[in-house]
XYZ file of C-alpha atoms in Angstrom:
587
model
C 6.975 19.928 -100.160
C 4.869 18.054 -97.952
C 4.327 19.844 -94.601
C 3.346 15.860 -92.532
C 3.789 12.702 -94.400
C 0.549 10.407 -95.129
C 0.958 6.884 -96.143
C -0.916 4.804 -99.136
C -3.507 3.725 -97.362
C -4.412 7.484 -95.888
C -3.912 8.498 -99.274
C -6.382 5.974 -100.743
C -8.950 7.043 -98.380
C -8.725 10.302 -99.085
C -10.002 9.621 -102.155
C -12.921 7.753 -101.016
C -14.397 9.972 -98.927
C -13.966 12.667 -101.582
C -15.969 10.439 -103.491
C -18.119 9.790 -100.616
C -17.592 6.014 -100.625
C -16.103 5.988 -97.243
C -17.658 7.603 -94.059
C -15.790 10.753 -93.242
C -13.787 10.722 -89.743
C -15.073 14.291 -89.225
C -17.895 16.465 -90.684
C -17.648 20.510 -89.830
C -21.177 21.235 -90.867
C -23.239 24.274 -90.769
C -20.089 26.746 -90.832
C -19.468 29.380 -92.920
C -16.549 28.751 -94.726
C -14.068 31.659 -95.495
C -12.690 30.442 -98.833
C -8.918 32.688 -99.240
C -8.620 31.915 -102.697
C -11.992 33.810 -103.883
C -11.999 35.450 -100.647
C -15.982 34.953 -100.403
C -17.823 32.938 -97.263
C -19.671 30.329 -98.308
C -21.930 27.896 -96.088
C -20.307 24.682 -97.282
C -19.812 21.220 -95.390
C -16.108 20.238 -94.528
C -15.228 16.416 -94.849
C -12.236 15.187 -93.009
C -10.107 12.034 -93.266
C -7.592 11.216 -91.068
C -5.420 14.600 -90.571
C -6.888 15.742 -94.314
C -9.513 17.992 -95.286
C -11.238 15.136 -98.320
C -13.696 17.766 -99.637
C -15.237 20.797 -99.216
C -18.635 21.857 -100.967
C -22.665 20.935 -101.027
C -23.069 17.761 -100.787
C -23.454 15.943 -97.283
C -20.307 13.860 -96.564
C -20.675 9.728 -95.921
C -20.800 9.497 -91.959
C -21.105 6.691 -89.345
C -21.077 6.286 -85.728
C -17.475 6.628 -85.872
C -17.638 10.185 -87.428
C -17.237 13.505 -85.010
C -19.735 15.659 -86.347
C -18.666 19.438 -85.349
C -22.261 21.470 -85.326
C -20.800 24.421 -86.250
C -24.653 26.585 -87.070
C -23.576 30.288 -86.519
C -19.962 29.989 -86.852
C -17.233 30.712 -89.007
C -14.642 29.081 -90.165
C -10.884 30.231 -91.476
C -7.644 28.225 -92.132
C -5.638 28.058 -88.794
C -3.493 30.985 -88.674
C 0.442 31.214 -89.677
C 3.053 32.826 -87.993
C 5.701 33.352 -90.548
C 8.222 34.921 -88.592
C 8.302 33.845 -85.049
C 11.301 34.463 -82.176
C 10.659 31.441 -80.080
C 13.127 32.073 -77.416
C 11.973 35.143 -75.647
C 11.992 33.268 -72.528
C 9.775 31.045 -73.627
C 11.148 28.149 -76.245
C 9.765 26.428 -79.258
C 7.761 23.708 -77.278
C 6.005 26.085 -74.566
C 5.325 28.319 -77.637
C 3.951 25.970 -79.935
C 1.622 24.826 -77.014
C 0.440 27.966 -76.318
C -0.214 29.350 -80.204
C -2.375 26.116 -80.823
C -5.117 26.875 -78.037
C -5.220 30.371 -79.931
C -5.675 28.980 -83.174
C -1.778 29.821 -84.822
C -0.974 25.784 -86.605
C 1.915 26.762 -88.116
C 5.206 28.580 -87.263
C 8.364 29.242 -89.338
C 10.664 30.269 -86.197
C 14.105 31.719 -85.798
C 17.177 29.191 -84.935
C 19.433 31.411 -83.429
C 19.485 30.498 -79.493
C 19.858 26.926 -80.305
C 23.263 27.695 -82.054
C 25.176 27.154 -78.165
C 24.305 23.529 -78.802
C 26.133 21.114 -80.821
C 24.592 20.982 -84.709
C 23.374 17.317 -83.633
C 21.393 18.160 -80.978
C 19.585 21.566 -82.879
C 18.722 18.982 -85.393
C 17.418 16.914 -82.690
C 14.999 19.924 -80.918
C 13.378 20.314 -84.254
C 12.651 16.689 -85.675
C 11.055 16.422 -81.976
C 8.893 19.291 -82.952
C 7.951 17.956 -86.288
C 6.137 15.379 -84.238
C 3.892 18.801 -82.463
C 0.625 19.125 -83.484
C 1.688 22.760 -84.486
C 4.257 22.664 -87.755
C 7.086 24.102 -87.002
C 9.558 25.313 -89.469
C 13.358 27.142 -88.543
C 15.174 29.818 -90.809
C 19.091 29.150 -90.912
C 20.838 32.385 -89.222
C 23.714 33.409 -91.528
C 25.336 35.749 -88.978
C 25.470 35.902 -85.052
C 24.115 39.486 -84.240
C 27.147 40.141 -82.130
C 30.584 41.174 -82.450
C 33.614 38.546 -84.346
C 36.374 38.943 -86.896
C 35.902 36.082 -88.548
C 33.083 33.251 -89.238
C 33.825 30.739 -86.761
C 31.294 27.683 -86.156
C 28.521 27.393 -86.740
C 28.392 30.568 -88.649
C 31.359 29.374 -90.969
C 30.034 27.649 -94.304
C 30.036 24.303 -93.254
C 27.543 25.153 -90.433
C 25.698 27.237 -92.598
C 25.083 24.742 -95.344
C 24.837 21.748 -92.730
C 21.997 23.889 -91.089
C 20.242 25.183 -94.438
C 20.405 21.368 -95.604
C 18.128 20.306 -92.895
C 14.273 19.391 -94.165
C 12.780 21.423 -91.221
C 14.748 24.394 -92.218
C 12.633 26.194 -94.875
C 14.633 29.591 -95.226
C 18.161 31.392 -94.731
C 18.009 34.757 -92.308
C 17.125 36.952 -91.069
C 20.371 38.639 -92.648
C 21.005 41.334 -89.896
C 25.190 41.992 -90.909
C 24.188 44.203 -93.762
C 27.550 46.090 -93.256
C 29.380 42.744 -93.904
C 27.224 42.188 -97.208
C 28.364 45.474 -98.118
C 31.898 44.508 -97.119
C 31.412 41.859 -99.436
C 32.255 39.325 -96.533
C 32.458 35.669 -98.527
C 30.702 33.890 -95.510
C 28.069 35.602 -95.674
C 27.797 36.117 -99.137
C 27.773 32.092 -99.882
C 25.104 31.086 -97.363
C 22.773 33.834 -99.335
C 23.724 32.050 -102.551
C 23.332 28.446 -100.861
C 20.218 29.512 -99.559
C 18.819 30.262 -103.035
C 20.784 27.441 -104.647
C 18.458 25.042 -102.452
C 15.489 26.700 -103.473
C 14.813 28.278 -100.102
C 13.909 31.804 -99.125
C 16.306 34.181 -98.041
C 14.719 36.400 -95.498
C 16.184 40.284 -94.882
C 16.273 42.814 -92.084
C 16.617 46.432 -93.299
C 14.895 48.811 -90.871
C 15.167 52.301 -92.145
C 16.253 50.719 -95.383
C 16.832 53.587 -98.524
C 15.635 52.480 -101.965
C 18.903 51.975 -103.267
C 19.651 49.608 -100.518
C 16.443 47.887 -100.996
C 17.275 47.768 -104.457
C 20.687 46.132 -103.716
C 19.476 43.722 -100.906
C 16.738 42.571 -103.799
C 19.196 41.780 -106.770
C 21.146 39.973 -103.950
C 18.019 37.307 -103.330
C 16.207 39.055 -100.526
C 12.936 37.963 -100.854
C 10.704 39.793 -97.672
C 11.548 41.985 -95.234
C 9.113 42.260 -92.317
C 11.013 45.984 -91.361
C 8.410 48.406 -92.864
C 7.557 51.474 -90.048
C 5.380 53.327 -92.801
C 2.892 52.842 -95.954
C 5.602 54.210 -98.157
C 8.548 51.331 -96.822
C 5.668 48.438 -97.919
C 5.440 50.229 -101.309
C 9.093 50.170 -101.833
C 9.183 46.367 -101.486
C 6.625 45.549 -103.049
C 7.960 47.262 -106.209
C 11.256 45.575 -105.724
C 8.999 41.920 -105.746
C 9.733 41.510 -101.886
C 7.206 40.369 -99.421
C 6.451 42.436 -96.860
C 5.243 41.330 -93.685
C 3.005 43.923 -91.562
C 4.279 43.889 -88.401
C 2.712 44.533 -84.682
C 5.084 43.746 -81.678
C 6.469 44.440 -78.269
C 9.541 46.711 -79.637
C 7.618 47.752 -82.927
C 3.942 47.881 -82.603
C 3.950 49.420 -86.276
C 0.371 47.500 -87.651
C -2.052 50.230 -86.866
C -0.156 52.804 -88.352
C 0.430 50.515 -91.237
C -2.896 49.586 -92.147
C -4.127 53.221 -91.743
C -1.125 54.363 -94.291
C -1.982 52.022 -96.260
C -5.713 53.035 -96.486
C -5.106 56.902 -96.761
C -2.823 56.147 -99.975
C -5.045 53.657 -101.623
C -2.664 51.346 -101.275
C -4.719 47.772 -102.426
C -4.146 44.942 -99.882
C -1.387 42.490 -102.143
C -1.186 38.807 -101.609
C 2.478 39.883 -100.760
C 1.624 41.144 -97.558
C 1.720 39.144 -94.197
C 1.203 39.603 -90.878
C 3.654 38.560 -87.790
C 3.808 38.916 -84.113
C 8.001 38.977 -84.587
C 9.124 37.237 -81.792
C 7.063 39.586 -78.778
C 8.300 39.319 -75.106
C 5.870 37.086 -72.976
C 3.804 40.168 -71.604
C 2.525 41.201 -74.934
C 1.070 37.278 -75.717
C -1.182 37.616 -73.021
C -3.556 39.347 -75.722
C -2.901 36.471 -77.943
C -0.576 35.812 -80.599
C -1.518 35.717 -84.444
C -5.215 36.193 -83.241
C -4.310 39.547 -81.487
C -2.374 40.641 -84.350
C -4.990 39.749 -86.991
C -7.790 41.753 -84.406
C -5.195 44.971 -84.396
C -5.557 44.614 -88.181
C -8.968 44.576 -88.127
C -9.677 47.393 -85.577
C -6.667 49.600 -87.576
C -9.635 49.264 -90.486
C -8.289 46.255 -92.958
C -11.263 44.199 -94.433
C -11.393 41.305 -91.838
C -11.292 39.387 -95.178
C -7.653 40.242 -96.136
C -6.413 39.976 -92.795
C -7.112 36.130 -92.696
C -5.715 36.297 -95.952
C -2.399 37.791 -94.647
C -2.583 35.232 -91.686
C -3.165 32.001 -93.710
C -2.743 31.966 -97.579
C -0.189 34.576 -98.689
C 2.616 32.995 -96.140
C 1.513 29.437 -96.885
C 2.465 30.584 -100.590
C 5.452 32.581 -99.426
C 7.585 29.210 -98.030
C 5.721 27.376 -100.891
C 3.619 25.216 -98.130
C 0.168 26.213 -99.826
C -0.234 22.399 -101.107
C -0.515 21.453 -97.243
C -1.887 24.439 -95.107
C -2.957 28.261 -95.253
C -6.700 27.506 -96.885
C -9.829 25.066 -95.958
C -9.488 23.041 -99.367
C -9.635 19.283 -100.219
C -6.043 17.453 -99.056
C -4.822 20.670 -97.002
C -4.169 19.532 -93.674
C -7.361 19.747 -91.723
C -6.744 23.245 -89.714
C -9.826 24.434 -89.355
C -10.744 27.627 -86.764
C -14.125 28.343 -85.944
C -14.827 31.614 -84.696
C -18.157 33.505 -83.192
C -17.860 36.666 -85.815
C -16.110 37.613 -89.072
C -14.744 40.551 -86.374
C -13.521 37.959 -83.928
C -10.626 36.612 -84.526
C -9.646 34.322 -81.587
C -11.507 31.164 -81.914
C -13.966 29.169 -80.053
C -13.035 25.743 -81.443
C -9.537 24.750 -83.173
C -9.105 21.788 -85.242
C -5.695 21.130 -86.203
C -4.646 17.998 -88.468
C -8.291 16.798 -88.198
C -8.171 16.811 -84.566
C -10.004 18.929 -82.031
C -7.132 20.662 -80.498
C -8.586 23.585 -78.596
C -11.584 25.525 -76.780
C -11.833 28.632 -75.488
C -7.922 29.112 -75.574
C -7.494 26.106 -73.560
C -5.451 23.096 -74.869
C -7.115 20.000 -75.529
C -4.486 17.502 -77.185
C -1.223 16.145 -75.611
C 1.780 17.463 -77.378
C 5.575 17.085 -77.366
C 7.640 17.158 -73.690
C 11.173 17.839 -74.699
C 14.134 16.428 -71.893
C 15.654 19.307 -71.340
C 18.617 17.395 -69.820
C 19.363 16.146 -73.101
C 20.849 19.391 -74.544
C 23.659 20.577 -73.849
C 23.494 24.500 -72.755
C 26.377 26.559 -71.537
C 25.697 26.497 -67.682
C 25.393 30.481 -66.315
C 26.810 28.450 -63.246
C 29.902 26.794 -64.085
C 31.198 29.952 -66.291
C 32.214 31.686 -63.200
C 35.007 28.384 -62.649
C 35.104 28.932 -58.931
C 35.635 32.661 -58.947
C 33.260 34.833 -56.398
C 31.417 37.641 -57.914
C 33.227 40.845 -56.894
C 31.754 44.234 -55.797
C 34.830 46.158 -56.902
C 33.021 44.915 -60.770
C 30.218 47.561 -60.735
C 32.341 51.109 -59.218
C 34.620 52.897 -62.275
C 36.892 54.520 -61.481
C 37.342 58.324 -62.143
C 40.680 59.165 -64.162
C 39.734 63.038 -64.252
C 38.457 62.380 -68.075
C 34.938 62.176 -69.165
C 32.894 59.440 -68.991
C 31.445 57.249 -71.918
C 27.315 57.439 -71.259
C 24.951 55.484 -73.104
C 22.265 57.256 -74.014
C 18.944 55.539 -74.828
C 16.940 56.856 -77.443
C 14.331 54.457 -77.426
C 14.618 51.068 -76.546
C 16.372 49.661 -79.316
C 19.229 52.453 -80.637
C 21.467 53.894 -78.260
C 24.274 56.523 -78.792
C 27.502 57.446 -76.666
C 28.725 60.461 -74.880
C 31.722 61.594 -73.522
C 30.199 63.495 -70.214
C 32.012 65.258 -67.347
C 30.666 63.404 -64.139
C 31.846 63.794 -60.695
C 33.987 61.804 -58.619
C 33.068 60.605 -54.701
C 35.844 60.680 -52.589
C 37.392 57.348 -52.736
C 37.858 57.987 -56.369
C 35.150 56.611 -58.080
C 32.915 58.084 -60.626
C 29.702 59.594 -58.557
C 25.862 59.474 -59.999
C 24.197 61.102 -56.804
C 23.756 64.295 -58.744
C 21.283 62.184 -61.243
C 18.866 59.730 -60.530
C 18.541 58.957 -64.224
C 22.529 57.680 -64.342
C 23.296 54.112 -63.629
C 26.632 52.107 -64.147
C 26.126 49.742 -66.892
C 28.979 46.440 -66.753
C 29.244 43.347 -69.390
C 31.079 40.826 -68.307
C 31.987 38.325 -70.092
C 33.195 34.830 -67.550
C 34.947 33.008 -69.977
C 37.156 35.517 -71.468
C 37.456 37.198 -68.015
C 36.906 40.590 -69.547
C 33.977 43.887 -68.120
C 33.027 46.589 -70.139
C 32.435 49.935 -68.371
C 29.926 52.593 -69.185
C 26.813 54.524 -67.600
C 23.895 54.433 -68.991
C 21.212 56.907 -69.041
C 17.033 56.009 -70.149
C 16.738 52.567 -68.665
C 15.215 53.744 -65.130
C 15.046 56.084 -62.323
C 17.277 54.806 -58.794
C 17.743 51.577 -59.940
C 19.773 49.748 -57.403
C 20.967 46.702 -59.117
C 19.808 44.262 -62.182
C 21.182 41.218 -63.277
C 20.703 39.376 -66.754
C 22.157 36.507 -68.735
C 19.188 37.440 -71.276
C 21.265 38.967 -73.700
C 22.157 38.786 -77.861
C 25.469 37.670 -76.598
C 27.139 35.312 -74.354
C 27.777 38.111 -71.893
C 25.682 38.870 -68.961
C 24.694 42.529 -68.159
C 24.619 44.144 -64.909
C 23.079 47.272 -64.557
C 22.419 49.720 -61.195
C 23.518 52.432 -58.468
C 24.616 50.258 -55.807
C 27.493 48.290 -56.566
C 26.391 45.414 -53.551
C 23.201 45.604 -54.877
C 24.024 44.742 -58.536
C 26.722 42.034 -57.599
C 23.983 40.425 -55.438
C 21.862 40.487 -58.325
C 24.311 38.644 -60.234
C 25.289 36.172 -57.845
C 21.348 35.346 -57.452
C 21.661 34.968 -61.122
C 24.474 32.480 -61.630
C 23.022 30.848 -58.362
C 19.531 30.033 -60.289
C 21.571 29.072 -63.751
C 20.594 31.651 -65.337
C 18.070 34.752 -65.716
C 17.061 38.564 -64.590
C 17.535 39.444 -61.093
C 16.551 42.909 -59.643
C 17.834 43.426 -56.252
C 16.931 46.566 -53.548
C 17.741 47.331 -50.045
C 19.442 43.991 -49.442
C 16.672 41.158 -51.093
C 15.710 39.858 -54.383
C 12.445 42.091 -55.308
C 12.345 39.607 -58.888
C 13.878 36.449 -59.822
C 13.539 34.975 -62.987
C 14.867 31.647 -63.819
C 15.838 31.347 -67.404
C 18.263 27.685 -66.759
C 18.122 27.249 -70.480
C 21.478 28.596 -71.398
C 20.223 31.485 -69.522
C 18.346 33.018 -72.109
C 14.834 30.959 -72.052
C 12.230 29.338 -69.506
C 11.510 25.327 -69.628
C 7.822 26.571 -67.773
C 4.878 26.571 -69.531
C 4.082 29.846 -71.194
C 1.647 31.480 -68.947
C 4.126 31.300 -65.936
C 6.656 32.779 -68.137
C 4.047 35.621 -69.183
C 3.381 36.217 -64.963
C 6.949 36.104 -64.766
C 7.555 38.829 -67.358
C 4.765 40.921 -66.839
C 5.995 41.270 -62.834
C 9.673 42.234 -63.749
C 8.533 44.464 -66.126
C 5.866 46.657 -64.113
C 8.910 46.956 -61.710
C 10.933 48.398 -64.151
C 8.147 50.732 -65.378
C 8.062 51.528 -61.816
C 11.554 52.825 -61.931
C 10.438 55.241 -65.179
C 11.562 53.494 -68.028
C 9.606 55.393 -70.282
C 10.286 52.836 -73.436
C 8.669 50.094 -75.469
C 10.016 47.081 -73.988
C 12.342 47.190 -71.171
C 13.027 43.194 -71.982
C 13.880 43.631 -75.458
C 16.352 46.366 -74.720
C 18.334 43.923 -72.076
C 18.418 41.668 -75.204
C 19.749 44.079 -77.426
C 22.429 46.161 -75.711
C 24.812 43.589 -76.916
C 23.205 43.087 -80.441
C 25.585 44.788 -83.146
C 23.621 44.931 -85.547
C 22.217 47.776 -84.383
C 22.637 51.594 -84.112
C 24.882 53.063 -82.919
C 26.928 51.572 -80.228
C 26.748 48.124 -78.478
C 28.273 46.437 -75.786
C 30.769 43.793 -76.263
C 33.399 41.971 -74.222
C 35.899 43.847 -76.123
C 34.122 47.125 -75.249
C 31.963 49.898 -76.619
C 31.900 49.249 -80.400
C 30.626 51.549 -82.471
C 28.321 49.584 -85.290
C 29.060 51.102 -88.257
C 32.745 51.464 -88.241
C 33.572 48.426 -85.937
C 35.629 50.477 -84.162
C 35.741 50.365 -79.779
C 35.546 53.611 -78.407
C 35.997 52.267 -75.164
C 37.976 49.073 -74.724
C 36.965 46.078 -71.793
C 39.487 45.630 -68.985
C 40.394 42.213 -67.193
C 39.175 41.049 -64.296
């Protein structure tokens, strides 16, 4: 498939500077040249025409006064990195992020589509024909299932949306399937947009964390193709036998490469050219090391041949979505992404040439990209769900029946588990947490349905008064906190900005952060949204959450698609049966 369209006359010219009858419109000269087919380096001149690499070898290219000649003596060169499974709406979106992974050298993303889905299909379609026109190419997987809690497929995650959404050109694969209990269920939804997916000759992309071989086995014969899920040296193995990809993985919630690569070492493991690398989605604080340059330099200081982790960055996805005609290696007619870098060792470059264009120095930008009008879109407005109702204190107390009390226990910062605890009651009836400064009440409320879900919560923090976010796998917004004025004027702040994570104590707003893009992502460029994280998150360090990423886990405390329990605005459903243990109440 072509990747960016060239016309005749581009085409033609191609040709001739191949030939060397034309003058090249760029000459990279004095590189070396990491080639990822032989995987040798080789001090070899790089012709470009127009947004084309026209040929790569010995010979001096034609050149004229027109030509940029790139003196590139002492550097190297690799392809321009790919990120083959990116999460573009971690508060940042698809623009901001596309931005920031070209100064850093990342010219290709295959992203995630599932926080567009609260727009209309026409308007999703629109967001990512505007980013065709980004220097960075930017292709979306078609989400097959929600990751929260329904009875039955319901638009868009009935067929029709499904296959209207897989149909699209800029949508190159179906996934991440994350309802594995409704594949097992057999649920027919789900089970035709994996067969559509294949049908159309697209990859189907799984999620199976903790997977056993005979699941593996059954998600394989199904038409999984990769699974980026691997926590050891032995998980990689497995799908690799099955004829999965598997794509090494180093983020904010599972920073699983080092281990990985050092697995794979001590079991002689040889590196495959069905291995990848990915970033998966990180939360903002994480990027400020970089995004597939940090991850390729954890590689590398784990102990993989620098080699083989370009490799993993460029090539093996490029083949992987069947894009290696048009990026993921410095060869004649690949688009002309070209990184130079100071050191084999180094992977963050100096220079970055995307399309044939110098695109970035030194991590700064260089090129004018695409502005998206936000206004355009349609997002649900944080806002207007409340209809004219006041947030209410009397939300965030529960009362005390004499029973014991469902608390959420947080193993890490991803699975949590439920207990039925004996907790004390204050005197006007409500249940108490003085006794424990590790307890807070934990409320999901959803405004359109009207409906809170109760519980405490124990993991997330020491004395926290009251947090606020519409940053959750749901349309639900989370409240979280001791004080019950404290976490409704949390809230309030939060519907008052449109959207976003509030922390309130002693009275005043200690964080705000805007997300006014359906209240799950930031219009501002990505290093604001990076300060922005990084300050909410050293507060709630400062509070003792002890986990990986207190962001992710306000995302995923409504995600059911993982263990064991999740929050819903039906109540506390237990994952693998379905069933609520606890059920939501009106307000």
């Amino acid at each position: 498939m072509r990747v960016r369209s060239i016309d005749g006359a581009a085409h033609r010219k191609l040709l001739r500077v191949a030939r060397r009858e034309e003058p090249a419109d760029m000459w990279i000269r004095g590189a070396k040249v990491l080639n990822v087919y032989t995987k040798e380096w080789r001090e070899v001149h790089i012709a470009v025409s127009g947004e084309r690499i026209a040929y790569v070898g010995d010979k001096e290219p034609l050149a004229s006064e027109e030509t940029a000649i790139v003196e590139a003596d002492g550097k190297y060169a690799v392809p321009g990195y790919i990120e083959p499974h990116a999460h573009p709406f971690q508060w940042y979106n698809p623009f901001t992020m596309a931005d920031f992974a070209l100064a850093r050298g990342t010219t290709t993303l295959i992203s995630d589509s599932l926080m567009l889905m609260t727009l209309p299909f026409a308007q999703v379609a629109d967001i990512m024909e505007k980013l065709a026109e980004h220097p960075v190419k930017q292709f979306f997987w078609a989400r097959l299932d929600p990751q929260m809690r329904r009875t039955t497929a319901s638009p868009p995650f009935d067929a029709h949306g499904i296959n209207r959404m897989l149909e699209h050109p800029r949508v190159i694969q179906g996934g991440e399937l994350t309802d594995w209990q409704g594949v097992l269920s057999e649920d027919e939804t789900l089970l035709y947009g994996i067969k559509r997916t294949l049908d159309l000759g697209k990859r189907m992309e799984g999620h199976h964390p903790g997977a056993s071989v005979q699941t593996l086995n059954a998600a394989s014969a199904l038409g999984i193709t990769a699974c980026h899920e691997s926590i050891s040296a032995e998980d990689v193995l497995q799908r690799l036998r099955l004829g999965m990809y598997a794509a090494l993985r180093h983020s904010s919630i599972r920073p699983d490469l080092p281990a990985l690569v050092k697995g794979l070492l001590e079991a002689g493991i040889p590196w495959s050219s069905r291995m990848m690398l990915t970033s998966d989605g990180s939360t903002p604080p994480m990027y400020r090391h970089g995004l597939m340059d940090y991850t390729i330099r954890v590689a590398i200081e784990a102990g993989m041949p620098p080699v083989e982790a370009y490799v993993m960055a460029s090539l093996n996805p490029a083949v992987y979505y069947g894009i290696d005609s048009e990026v993921g290696g410095i060869a004649p007619g690949r688009l002309a992404d070209v990184l130079l870098l100071s050191d084999p060792g180094e992977p963050t470059p100096e220079m970055v040439i995307a399309n044939g264009h110098l695109s970035g120095e030194k991590g700064r930008l260089l090129v004018s990209t695409i502005k998206p009008g936000w206004s355009d879109y349609d997002f649900p407005s944080v806002s207007e769900a409340m209809q004219g109702r006041q947030v209410d204190a009397e939300w965030f107390r529960m009362k005390h029946n004499g029973e014991p009390v469902p608390v959420i226990h947080m193993l890490n910062a991803v699975i949590t588990k439920m207990e039925l605890e004996s907790l004390p009651a204050d005197p006007l009836g409500y249940v108490s947490l003085e006794d424990d400064p590790e307890l807070a009440l934990i409320c999901l409320i959803n405004p359109l349905q009207n409906r809170l879900t109760q519980a405490v919560v124990r993991g997330y923090g020491r004395e926290l008064e009251g947090l606020a976010s519409t940053y959750t796998a749901s349309s639900d917004w989370l409240v979280m906190g001791r004080c019950a004025r404290s976490m409704a004027e949390a809230l309030q702040s939060v519907i008052e900005m449109d959207g976003g994570v509030t922390m309130y104590e002693q009275g005043k707003a200690v964080c705000e952060c805007p997300l006014p893009l359906g209240g799950k992502f930031s219009p501002a460029p990505m290093e604001e949204v990076i300060d922005m994280a990084q300050r909410l998150t050293g507060l709630i360090r400062q509070k003792g959450h002890e986990h990986l990423d207190p962001l992710y886990s306000l995302l995923f405390f409504t995600a059911t698609h993982l263990p064991y329990v999740r929050m819903t605005a039906e109540g506390i459903v237990e994952v693998k049966t379905g069933r609520i243990l606890v059920p939501a109440h009106s307000i």
